[in-house]
Short mmCIF file of C-alpha atoms and ligand atoms in Angstrom, two decimals:
data_model
loop_
_atom_site.label_atom_id
_atom_site.label_comp_id
_atom_site.label_asym_id
_atom_site.label_seq_id
_atom_site.Cartn_x
_atom_site.Cartn_y
_atom_site.Cartn_z
CA MET A 142 -33.66 -227.65 -100.52
CA ASP A 143 -33.41 -225.08 -97.79
CA SER A 144 -32.68 -222.28 -100.19
CA ILE A 145 -35.76 -223.19 -102.22
CA LEU A 146 -37.90 -222.90 -99.12
CA CYS A 147 -36.35 -219.48 -98.37
CA LEU A 148 -37.09 -218.43 -101.92
CA LEU A 149 -40.74 -219.48 -101.55
CA GLU A 150 -41.06 -217.07 -98.61
CA LYS A 151 -40.56 -214.26 -101.12
CA PHE A 152 -43.73 -215.17 -103.03
CA ALA A 153 -47.25 -214.20 -101.94
CA LEU A 154 -48.20 -217.78 -101.07
CA PRO A 155 -50.56 -218.96 -98.30
CA ALA A 156 -48.93 -219.65 -94.94
CA GLY A 157 -48.14 -223.24 -94.00
CA GLU A 158 -45.29 -225.72 -94.17
CA LYS A 159 -44.09 -226.05 -97.77
CA THR A 160 -42.67 -229.03 -99.61
CA ALA A 161 -40.82 -228.82 -102.95
CA VAL A 162 -40.12 -231.81 -105.21
CA PRO A 163 -38.49 -231.79 -108.67
CA PHE A 164 -41.19 -231.97 -111.32
CA GLY A 165 -41.68 -232.62 -115.06
CA ASN A 166 -39.20 -233.48 -117.80
CA GLY A 167 -38.31 -230.22 -119.54
CA HIS A 168 -34.81 -229.93 -120.97
CA ILE A 169 -34.25 -226.29 -120.01
CA ASN A 170 -35.73 -224.79 -116.82
CA ASN A 171 -35.59 -226.25 -113.28
CA THR A 172 -39.09 -227.06 -112.09
CA TYR A 173 -40.51 -227.99 -108.67
CA LEU A 174 -43.98 -228.95 -107.50
CA ILE A 175 -44.90 -227.10 -104.33
CA THR A 176 -47.44 -228.27 -101.78
CA ILE A 177 -48.44 -226.37 -98.67
CA ASP A 178 -49.77 -228.05 -95.53
CA GLY A 179 -53.52 -227.50 -95.23
CA VAL A 180 -53.81 -225.80 -98.64
CA LYS A 181 -55.71 -227.43 -101.51
CA GLU A 182 -53.96 -225.54 -104.33
CA ARG A 183 -50.62 -226.77 -105.57
CA TYR A 184 -48.00 -224.59 -107.22
CA ILE A 185 -45.14 -224.79 -109.70
CA LEU A 186 -41.84 -223.07 -108.89
CA GLN A 187 -39.47 -222.59 -111.80
CA ARG A 188 -36.02 -221.16 -112.28
CA ILE A 189 -35.67 -219.70 -115.75
CA ASN A 190 -32.51 -220.99 -117.42
CA SER A 191 -30.44 -217.86 -118.02
CA TYR A 192 -28.03 -219.63 -120.40
CA VAL A 193 -30.99 -220.20 -122.74
CA PHE A 194 -33.03 -217.09 -121.92
CA VAL A 195 -30.45 -214.34 -121.67
CA ARG A 196 -33.07 -211.76 -120.64
CA PRO A 197 -35.40 -213.73 -118.32
CA GLN A 198 -37.33 -210.61 -117.35
CA GLU A 199 -38.45 -210.26 -120.95
CA VAL A 200 -39.76 -213.83 -120.79
CA MET A 201 -41.80 -212.82 -117.77
CA GLU A 202 -43.10 -209.62 -119.36
CA ASN A 203 -44.31 -211.62 -122.37
CA MET A 204 -45.93 -214.16 -120.12
CA LEU A 205 -47.82 -211.51 -118.14
CA HIS A 206 -48.98 -209.81 -121.29
CA ILE A 207 -50.15 -212.98 -122.96
CA THR A 208 -51.90 -214.48 -119.97
CA GLU A 209 -53.76 -211.23 -119.24
CA TYR A 210 -54.86 -211.00 -122.87
CA LEU A 211 -55.93 -214.65 -122.92
CA GLN A 212 -57.95 -214.19 -119.74
CA GLU A 213 -59.94 -211.43 -121.47
CA ARG A 214 -60.60 -213.58 -124.54
CA ILE A 215 -61.60 -216.57 -122.39
CA ARG A 216 -64.02 -214.38 -120.40
CA GLU A 217 -65.55 -213.07 -123.65
CA GLU A 218 -66.04 -216.65 -124.85
CA GLY A 219 -67.76 -217.57 -121.58
CA GLY A 220 -64.88 -219.81 -120.51
CA ASN A 221 -63.12 -220.08 -117.17
CA PRO A 222 -60.11 -217.71 -117.11
CA ASP A 223 -58.79 -219.31 -113.92
CA ARG A 224 -58.54 -222.68 -115.61
CA GLU A 225 -57.88 -222.03 -119.29
CA THR A 226 -54.61 -220.18 -118.96
CA ILE A 227 -51.66 -220.06 -116.60
CA ARG A 228 -51.84 -217.77 -113.55
CA LEU A 229 -48.73 -216.32 -111.93
CA VAL A 230 -48.34 -215.83 -108.19
CA PRO A 231 -46.60 -212.48 -107.55
CA SER A 232 -43.81 -211.88 -105.10
CA VAL A 233 -44.64 -210.34 -101.70
CA THR A 234 -43.54 -207.00 -103.18
CA GLY A 235 -45.90 -207.39 -106.14
CA GLU A 236 -43.34 -208.38 -108.81
CA PRO A 237 -44.10 -211.26 -111.19
CA TRP A 238 -40.75 -212.91 -110.29
CA VAL A 239 -38.08 -213.14 -107.60
CA LYS A 240 -34.32 -212.93 -108.07
CA ASP A 241 -32.03 -215.14 -105.98
CA GLU A 242 -28.57 -214.15 -104.70
CA GLU A 243 -26.99 -215.20 -107.99
CA GLY A 244 -29.38 -213.03 -109.96
CA GLU A 245 -31.34 -216.01 -111.32
CA VAL A 246 -35.03 -215.38 -111.98
CA TRP A 247 -37.68 -217.60 -110.35
CA ARG A 248 -41.45 -217.62 -110.81
CA VAL A 249 -44.42 -219.36 -109.24
CA MET A 250 -47.57 -220.45 -111.03
CA LEU A 251 -50.77 -222.07 -109.79
CA CYS A 252 -51.27 -225.69 -110.84
CA VAL A 253 -54.47 -226.10 -112.82
CA PRO A 254 -56.40 -228.60 -110.68
CA ASP A 255 -57.71 -231.93 -111.98
CA THR A 256 -55.69 -231.94 -115.16
CA VAL A 257 -53.11 -234.27 -116.69
CA SER A 258 -50.44 -233.62 -119.28
CA PRO A 259 -50.19 -236.34 -121.95
CA GLN A 260 -46.65 -237.72 -122.23
CA HIS A 261 -46.57 -239.96 -125.29
CA PRO A 262 -50.21 -240.51 -126.21
CA ASP A 263 -51.36 -243.38 -128.44
CA ASP A 264 -55.01 -242.49 -128.05
CA LEU A 265 -56.20 -240.53 -131.09
CA HIS A 266 -58.82 -238.65 -129.04
CA VAL A 267 -56.05 -237.34 -126.82
CA LEU A 268 -54.10 -236.14 -129.85
CA GLU A 269 -57.17 -234.45 -131.27
CA GLU A 270 -57.63 -232.61 -127.96
CA CYS A 271 -53.97 -231.53 -128.04
CA GLY A 272 -54.57 -230.18 -131.55
CA LYS A 273 -57.63 -228.28 -130.29
CA ALA A 274 -55.63 -226.79 -127.42
CA PHE A 275 -52.92 -225.35 -129.67
CA GLY A 276 -55.39 -224.35 -132.42
CA CYS A 277 -57.50 -222.53 -129.86
CA PHE A 278 -54.41 -220.81 -128.43
CA SER A 279 -53.52 -219.54 -131.89
CA ARG A 280 -57.09 -218.43 -132.60
CA ARG A 281 -57.35 -216.52 -129.33
CA LEU A 282 -54.08 -214.70 -130.01
CA ASN A 283 -54.99 -213.88 -133.61
CA HIS A 284 -55.35 -210.15 -132.88
CA PHE A 285 -52.78 -209.87 -130.11
CA PRO A 286 -50.47 -206.84 -130.68
CA ALA A 287 -47.48 -208.92 -131.73
CA ALA A 288 -45.09 -205.94 -131.78
CA THR A 289 -45.41 -205.65 -127.98
CA LEU A 290 -43.76 -209.05 -127.48
CA HIS A 291 -40.05 -209.49 -126.84
CA GLU A 292 -38.18 -211.97 -129.01
CA THR A 293 -37.12 -214.14 -126.06
CA ILE A 294 -34.72 -216.22 -128.16
CA ILE A 295 -33.51 -214.48 -131.29
CA ALA A 296 -34.11 -216.37 -134.56
CA PHE A 297 -35.59 -219.29 -132.61
CA HIS A 298 -37.17 -221.08 -135.58
CA ASP A 299 -34.95 -219.59 -138.27
CA THR A 300 -33.97 -222.94 -139.79
CA PRO A 301 -31.12 -221.63 -142.02
CA ASN A 302 -29.67 -220.05 -138.88
CA ARG A 303 -29.89 -223.40 -137.08
CA LEU A 304 -27.80 -224.95 -139.87
CA ARG A 305 -25.25 -222.12 -139.50
CA GLN A 306 -25.08 -222.77 -135.77
CA LEU A 307 -24.45 -226.44 -136.51
CA GLU A 308 -21.66 -225.44 -138.93
CA ASP A 309 -20.16 -223.24 -136.18
CA ALA A 310 -20.19 -226.18 -133.77
CA ILE A 311 -18.55 -228.39 -136.42
CA SER A 312 -15.78 -225.81 -137.02
CA ALA A 313 -15.13 -225.29 -133.31
CA ASP A 314 -15.41 -229.00 -132.37
CA PRO A 315 -14.56 -228.22 -128.72
CA CYS A 316 -14.99 -231.84 -127.56
CA GLY A 317 -13.43 -233.62 -130.56
CA ARG A 318 -16.74 -235.29 -131.38
CA VAL A 319 -17.02 -234.33 -135.05
CA LYS A 320 -15.06 -237.39 -136.16
CA ASP A 321 -17.85 -239.68 -134.89
CA VAL A 322 -20.81 -237.99 -136.57
CA ALA A 323 -19.86 -237.73 -140.25
CA GLU A 324 -23.08 -239.45 -141.32
CA GLU A 325 -25.30 -237.08 -139.33
CA ILE A 326 -23.42 -234.02 -140.61
CA ALA A 327 -23.80 -235.22 -144.21
CA PHE A 328 -27.53 -235.79 -143.62
CA ALA A 329 -27.97 -232.20 -142.45
CA ARG A 330 -25.83 -230.63 -145.18
CA ALA A 331 -27.72 -232.52 -147.89
CA ARG A 332 -30.85 -230.62 -146.83
CA GLU A 333 -29.45 -227.10 -146.91
CA ALA A 334 -31.99 -225.96 -149.51
CA GLU A 335 -34.88 -227.30 -147.43
CA THR A 336 -33.98 -225.06 -144.49
CA ARG A 337 -35.16 -222.04 -146.47
CA ILE A 338 -38.67 -223.20 -147.47
CA LEU A 339 -40.63 -221.44 -144.74
CA VAL A 340 -38.53 -218.30 -144.27
CA GLU A 341 -38.59 -217.69 -148.02
CA ALA A 342 -42.34 -218.26 -148.29
CA HIS A 343 -42.82 -215.76 -145.47
CA ALA A 344 -40.43 -213.23 -147.05
CA ALA A 345 -42.39 -213.55 -150.32
CA GLY A 346 -45.56 -212.58 -148.44
CA LYS A 347 -47.13 -216.03 -148.80
CA LEU A 348 -47.28 -216.89 -145.09
CA PRO A 349 -48.47 -214.41 -142.44
CA LEU A 350 -46.70 -213.75 -139.16
CA ARG A 351 -48.86 -214.78 -136.21
CA VAL A 352 -48.31 -215.01 -132.49
CA THR A 353 -47.16 -218.57 -132.03
CA HIS A 354 -46.28 -220.77 -129.05
CA ASN A 355 -43.12 -222.20 -130.64
CA ASP A 356 -42.71 -225.14 -128.25
CA THR A 357 -45.80 -227.21 -128.92
CA LYS A 358 -44.81 -230.57 -127.50
CA VAL A 359 -48.02 -232.41 -126.60
CA ASN A 360 -46.93 -232.46 -122.95
CA ASN A 361 -47.36 -228.69 -122.98
CA VAL A 362 -51.14 -229.26 -123.04
CA LEU A 363 -53.25 -229.89 -119.95
CA LEU A 364 -56.33 -232.09 -120.34
CA ASP A 365 -59.21 -232.42 -117.89
CA ARG A 366 -58.56 -235.52 -115.79
CA ASP A 367 -62.21 -236.66 -115.93
CA THR A 368 -63.44 -235.65 -119.37
CA GLY A 369 -60.12 -235.79 -121.27
CA LYS A 370 -61.00 -232.44 -122.87
CA ALA A 371 -58.34 -229.81 -123.59
CA VAL A 372 -58.12 -227.26 -120.79
CA CYS A 373 -55.06 -225.11 -121.37
CA VAL A 374 -51.65 -224.66 -122.91
CA ILE A 375 -48.56 -224.22 -120.73
CA ASP A 376 -44.87 -223.24 -121.19
CA LEU A 377 -45.26 -219.76 -122.63
CA ASP A 378 -41.53 -218.92 -122.59
CA THR A 379 -41.16 -218.89 -126.35
CA VAL A 380 -44.44 -217.25 -127.35
CA MET A 381 -43.34 -214.82 -130.07
CA PRO A 382 -44.31 -213.79 -133.56
CA GLY A 383 -43.84 -216.82 -135.83
CA LEU A 384 -45.42 -219.01 -138.49
CA LEU A 385 -48.34 -221.34 -137.84
CA ALA A 386 -46.28 -224.11 -139.44
CA TYR A 387 -43.89 -223.96 -136.47
CA ASP A 388 -46.64 -224.78 -133.99
CA PHE A 389 -48.26 -227.48 -136.06
CA GLY A 390 -44.88 -228.91 -137.05
CA ASP A 391 -43.35 -229.18 -133.60
CA ALA A 392 -46.47 -230.90 -132.27
CA ILE A 393 -46.34 -233.48 -135.07
CA ARG A 394 -42.62 -234.05 -134.47
CA VAL A 395 -43.43 -235.20 -130.94
CA GLY A 396 -47.07 -236.31 -130.99
CA ALA A 397 -47.08 -238.27 -134.27
CA CYS A 398 -43.73 -239.99 -133.81
CA SER A 399 -43.89 -243.71 -133.00
CA ALA A 400 -40.97 -243.46 -130.55
CA GLU A 401 -39.57 -241.30 -127.77
CA GLU A 402 -37.40 -238.31 -128.67
CA ASP A 403 -34.21 -240.14 -127.60
CA GLU A 404 -35.04 -243.66 -128.85
CA ARG A 405 -31.84 -245.52 -129.74
CA ASP A 406 -33.42 -248.20 -131.92
CA LEU A 407 -34.01 -246.18 -135.08
CA GLU A 408 -36.06 -249.00 -136.60
CA LYS A 409 -38.78 -247.96 -134.19
CA VAL A 410 -38.89 -244.36 -135.40
CA ARG A 411 -41.73 -243.59 -137.82
CA LEU A 412 -44.26 -240.91 -138.62
CA GLU A 413 -47.68 -242.16 -137.58
CA LEU A 414 -50.06 -240.59 -140.04
CA GLN A 415 -53.17 -241.47 -138.07
CA LYS A 416 -51.81 -239.53 -135.11
CA ALA A 417 -50.91 -236.59 -137.33
CA GLU A 418 -54.42 -236.68 -138.74
CA ALA A 419 -56.03 -236.71 -135.29
CA PHE A 420 -53.93 -233.73 -134.17
CA ALA A 421 -54.67 -231.89 -137.43
CA ARG A 422 -58.42 -232.43 -137.01
CA GLY A 423 -58.33 -230.70 -133.64
CA PHE A 424 -55.92 -227.97 -134.72
CA LEU A 425 -57.56 -227.02 -138.02
CA GLY A 426 -61.04 -227.31 -136.53
CA GLU A 427 -60.20 -224.27 -134.38
CA LEU A 428 -58.87 -222.28 -137.33
CA LYS A 429 -61.59 -222.85 -139.91
CA GLY A 430 -61.87 -219.93 -142.31
CA ALA A 431 -58.72 -218.24 -140.99
CA LEU A 432 -56.11 -219.83 -143.26
CA SER A 433 -55.19 -219.66 -146.94
CA GLU A 434 -54.56 -222.87 -148.87
CA GLU A 435 -50.87 -221.97 -148.92
CA GLU A 436 -50.79 -221.73 -145.14
CA VAL A 437 -52.60 -225.06 -144.74
CA LEU A 438 -50.05 -226.72 -147.02
CA SER A 439 -47.16 -225.04 -145.18
CA LEU A 440 -48.07 -227.12 -142.13
CA GLU A 441 -46.62 -230.18 -143.83
CA ALA A 442 -43.31 -228.39 -144.38
CA GLY A 443 -43.51 -227.26 -140.77
CA ALA A 444 -43.48 -230.86 -139.55
CA ARG A 445 -40.34 -231.62 -141.58
CA LEU A 446 -38.57 -228.39 -140.69
CA MET A 447 -39.25 -228.53 -136.97
CA THR A 448 -37.99 -232.12 -136.92
CA PHE A 449 -34.92 -231.14 -138.95
CA GLU A 450 -34.31 -228.10 -136.78
CA ASN A 451 -34.45 -230.04 -133.51
CA GLY A 452 -32.13 -232.65 -135.01
CA MET A 453 -29.60 -229.94 -135.91
CA ARG A 454 -29.92 -228.31 -132.49
CA PHE A 455 -29.39 -231.61 -130.65
CA LEU A 456 -26.41 -232.45 -132.88
CA ALA A 457 -24.84 -228.99 -132.41
CA ASP A 458 -25.32 -229.26 -128.65
CA HIS A 459 -23.73 -232.72 -128.62
CA LEU A 460 -20.71 -231.23 -130.44
CA ASN A 461 -20.62 -228.23 -128.09
CA GLY A 462 -20.52 -230.45 -125.00
CA ASP A 463 -24.24 -230.58 -124.01
CA LYS A 464 -24.53 -227.05 -122.75
CA TYR A 465 -28.08 -226.26 -123.82
CA PHE A 466 -30.28 -229.37 -123.51
CA ARG A 467 -30.09 -231.20 -120.18
CA ILE A 468 -28.89 -234.79 -120.61
CA HIS A 469 -29.40 -237.78 -118.32
CA ARG A 470 -26.80 -240.06 -119.93
CA PRO A 471 -23.72 -239.49 -122.13
CA GLY A 472 -24.55 -239.29 -125.81
CA GLN A 473 -28.23 -238.52 -125.22
CA ASN A 474 -28.21 -235.43 -127.43
CA LEU A 475 -26.67 -237.47 -130.24
CA ASP A 476 -29.40 -240.09 -129.79
CA ARG A 477 -31.98 -237.32 -129.91
CA ALA A 478 -30.43 -235.94 -133.11
CA ARG A 479 -30.42 -239.36 -134.77
CA THR A 480 -34.07 -239.93 -133.83
CA GLN A 481 -35.05 -236.59 -135.35
CA PHE A 482 -33.19 -237.34 -138.57
CA ALA A 483 -34.76 -240.81 -138.81
CA LEU A 484 -38.20 -239.27 -138.32
CA LEU A 485 -37.48 -236.61 -140.93
CA ALA A 486 -36.42 -239.28 -143.44
CA ASP A 487 -39.76 -241.02 -142.88
CA MET A 488 -41.71 -237.75 -143.12
CA GLU A 489 -40.06 -237.09 -146.49
CA LYS A 490 -41.64 -240.31 -147.80
CA HIS A 491 -45.11 -239.21 -146.72
CA GLN A 492 -45.19 -235.60 -147.87
CA GLU A 493 -47.95 -236.05 -150.43
CA GLU A 494 -50.17 -238.01 -148.04
CA MET A 495 -49.71 -235.35 -145.37
CA ARG A 496 -50.58 -232.53 -147.73
CA ALA A 497 -53.68 -234.30 -149.04
CA MET A 498 -54.75 -235.09 -145.49
CA LEU A 499 -54.38 -231.45 -144.42
CA THR A 500 -56.31 -229.96 -147.31
CA GLY A 501 -58.99 -232.65 -146.92
CA ILE A 502 -59.50 -231.85 -143.23
CA TYR A 503 -59.49 -228.09 -143.79
CA ARG A 504 -62.13 -228.34 -146.53
CA ASP A 505 -64.40 -230.70 -144.56
C1 GN1 B 294 -36.79 -227.63 -125.16
O1 GN1 B 294 -37.44 -227.76 -122.19
P1 GN1 B 294 -38.52 -228.05 -123.14
O2 GN1 B 294 -38.75 -229.51 -123.21
O3 GN1 B 294 -39.76 -227.26 -122.87
C2 GN1 B 294 -36.60 -226.51 -126.18
C3 GN1 B 294 -37.47 -226.74 -127.41
C4 GN1 B 294 -37.13 -228.08 -128.02
C5 GN1 B 294 -37.33 -229.16 -126.96
C6 GN1 B 294 -36.90 -230.50 -127.49
C7 GN1 B 294 -36.53 -222.94 -125.06
O4 GN1 B 294 -38.08 -227.56 -124.63
O5 GN1 B 294 -37.23 -225.73 -128.36
O6 GN1 B 294 -37.95 -228.35 -129.13
O7 GN1 B 294 -36.56 -228.89 -125.77
N1 GN1 B 294 -36.93 -225.23 -125.59
C8 GN1 B 294 -36.12 -224.17 -125.76
O8 GN1 B 294 -37.45 -231.51 -126.72
O9 GN1 B 294 -35.09 -224.20 -126.43
MG1 MG B 295 -40.42 -225.53 -123.38
#
């Protein structure tokens, strides 16, 4: 802990005794909540995972760019720019990050006061607010100069590429685990054609490239503690040009699933259409008039593909020896993969209902 306290001295934080405690449940970065004696504000300290983000400084440049742009938009809309987007605390030398002795990049952000992040919400109002938060994020970034953003993880939501990476892990089989996952491998291979739906629709000019968040778990939304209203979207590490279906889809994968991401009892894993509908109402409400019918319908494919993609990524990481996603028990990445595949199988049964629901809401 000492070294963390030394590190904090390098940020332009108020004076006072500081306390750092591990915080949140992300799978990638290391996160701490920082409190300072006699100071009302609380802070988040994060080490960017350099195995996942090979050029962490590019992550930070994107983040600066996006948050500054969002602050302008929020001001124009009469909102509160200190509350509706993340704010970075610079280093004492004015940099947006600090490097430790090992060259790892750390950053500090202000906590947005009086907010909560929903973990696994059952309340449909909460899901609708999460939908609003991500829809609003997308709307505000509609005219952002996308070409100025770094691609922080190359081919992040390129689903065919995710299948290739799974095939690479199967061929290498460094931990000898392939023999135990024949069923899961067959499940993924049977859906090879599906992996191409969105990339091909985009290549054919049917789906526009937008600036997307790309990691839209509902716990990446902050809601006002008192009113329950959406306040802001966090975790901007993967904001890059992408398809709207990625953002809608990943949120449905988490927010409209009846079970946790690593649930072992697959009987419990279902798509909850009512939750998907609540999220969609919030999301599409922010994007009225901005989408073609094709793009609205692509959101359904997005839910399936993001679920499929995460399943393949968890399975590949299980085969590779759990190098990418942090695990808290042996086999957790395999459990996560199985949950994703079970959810995908259920989503496949509800495709028509989802599509009808989406077009209905958009037309309303
Ligand atoms: C990772 O660490 P976290 O929870 O923000 C991952 C996402 C996955 C998610 C699965 C940069 O996000 O892509 O969907 O785990 N982030 C990265 O829960 O790979
Ligand atoms: Mg994330």
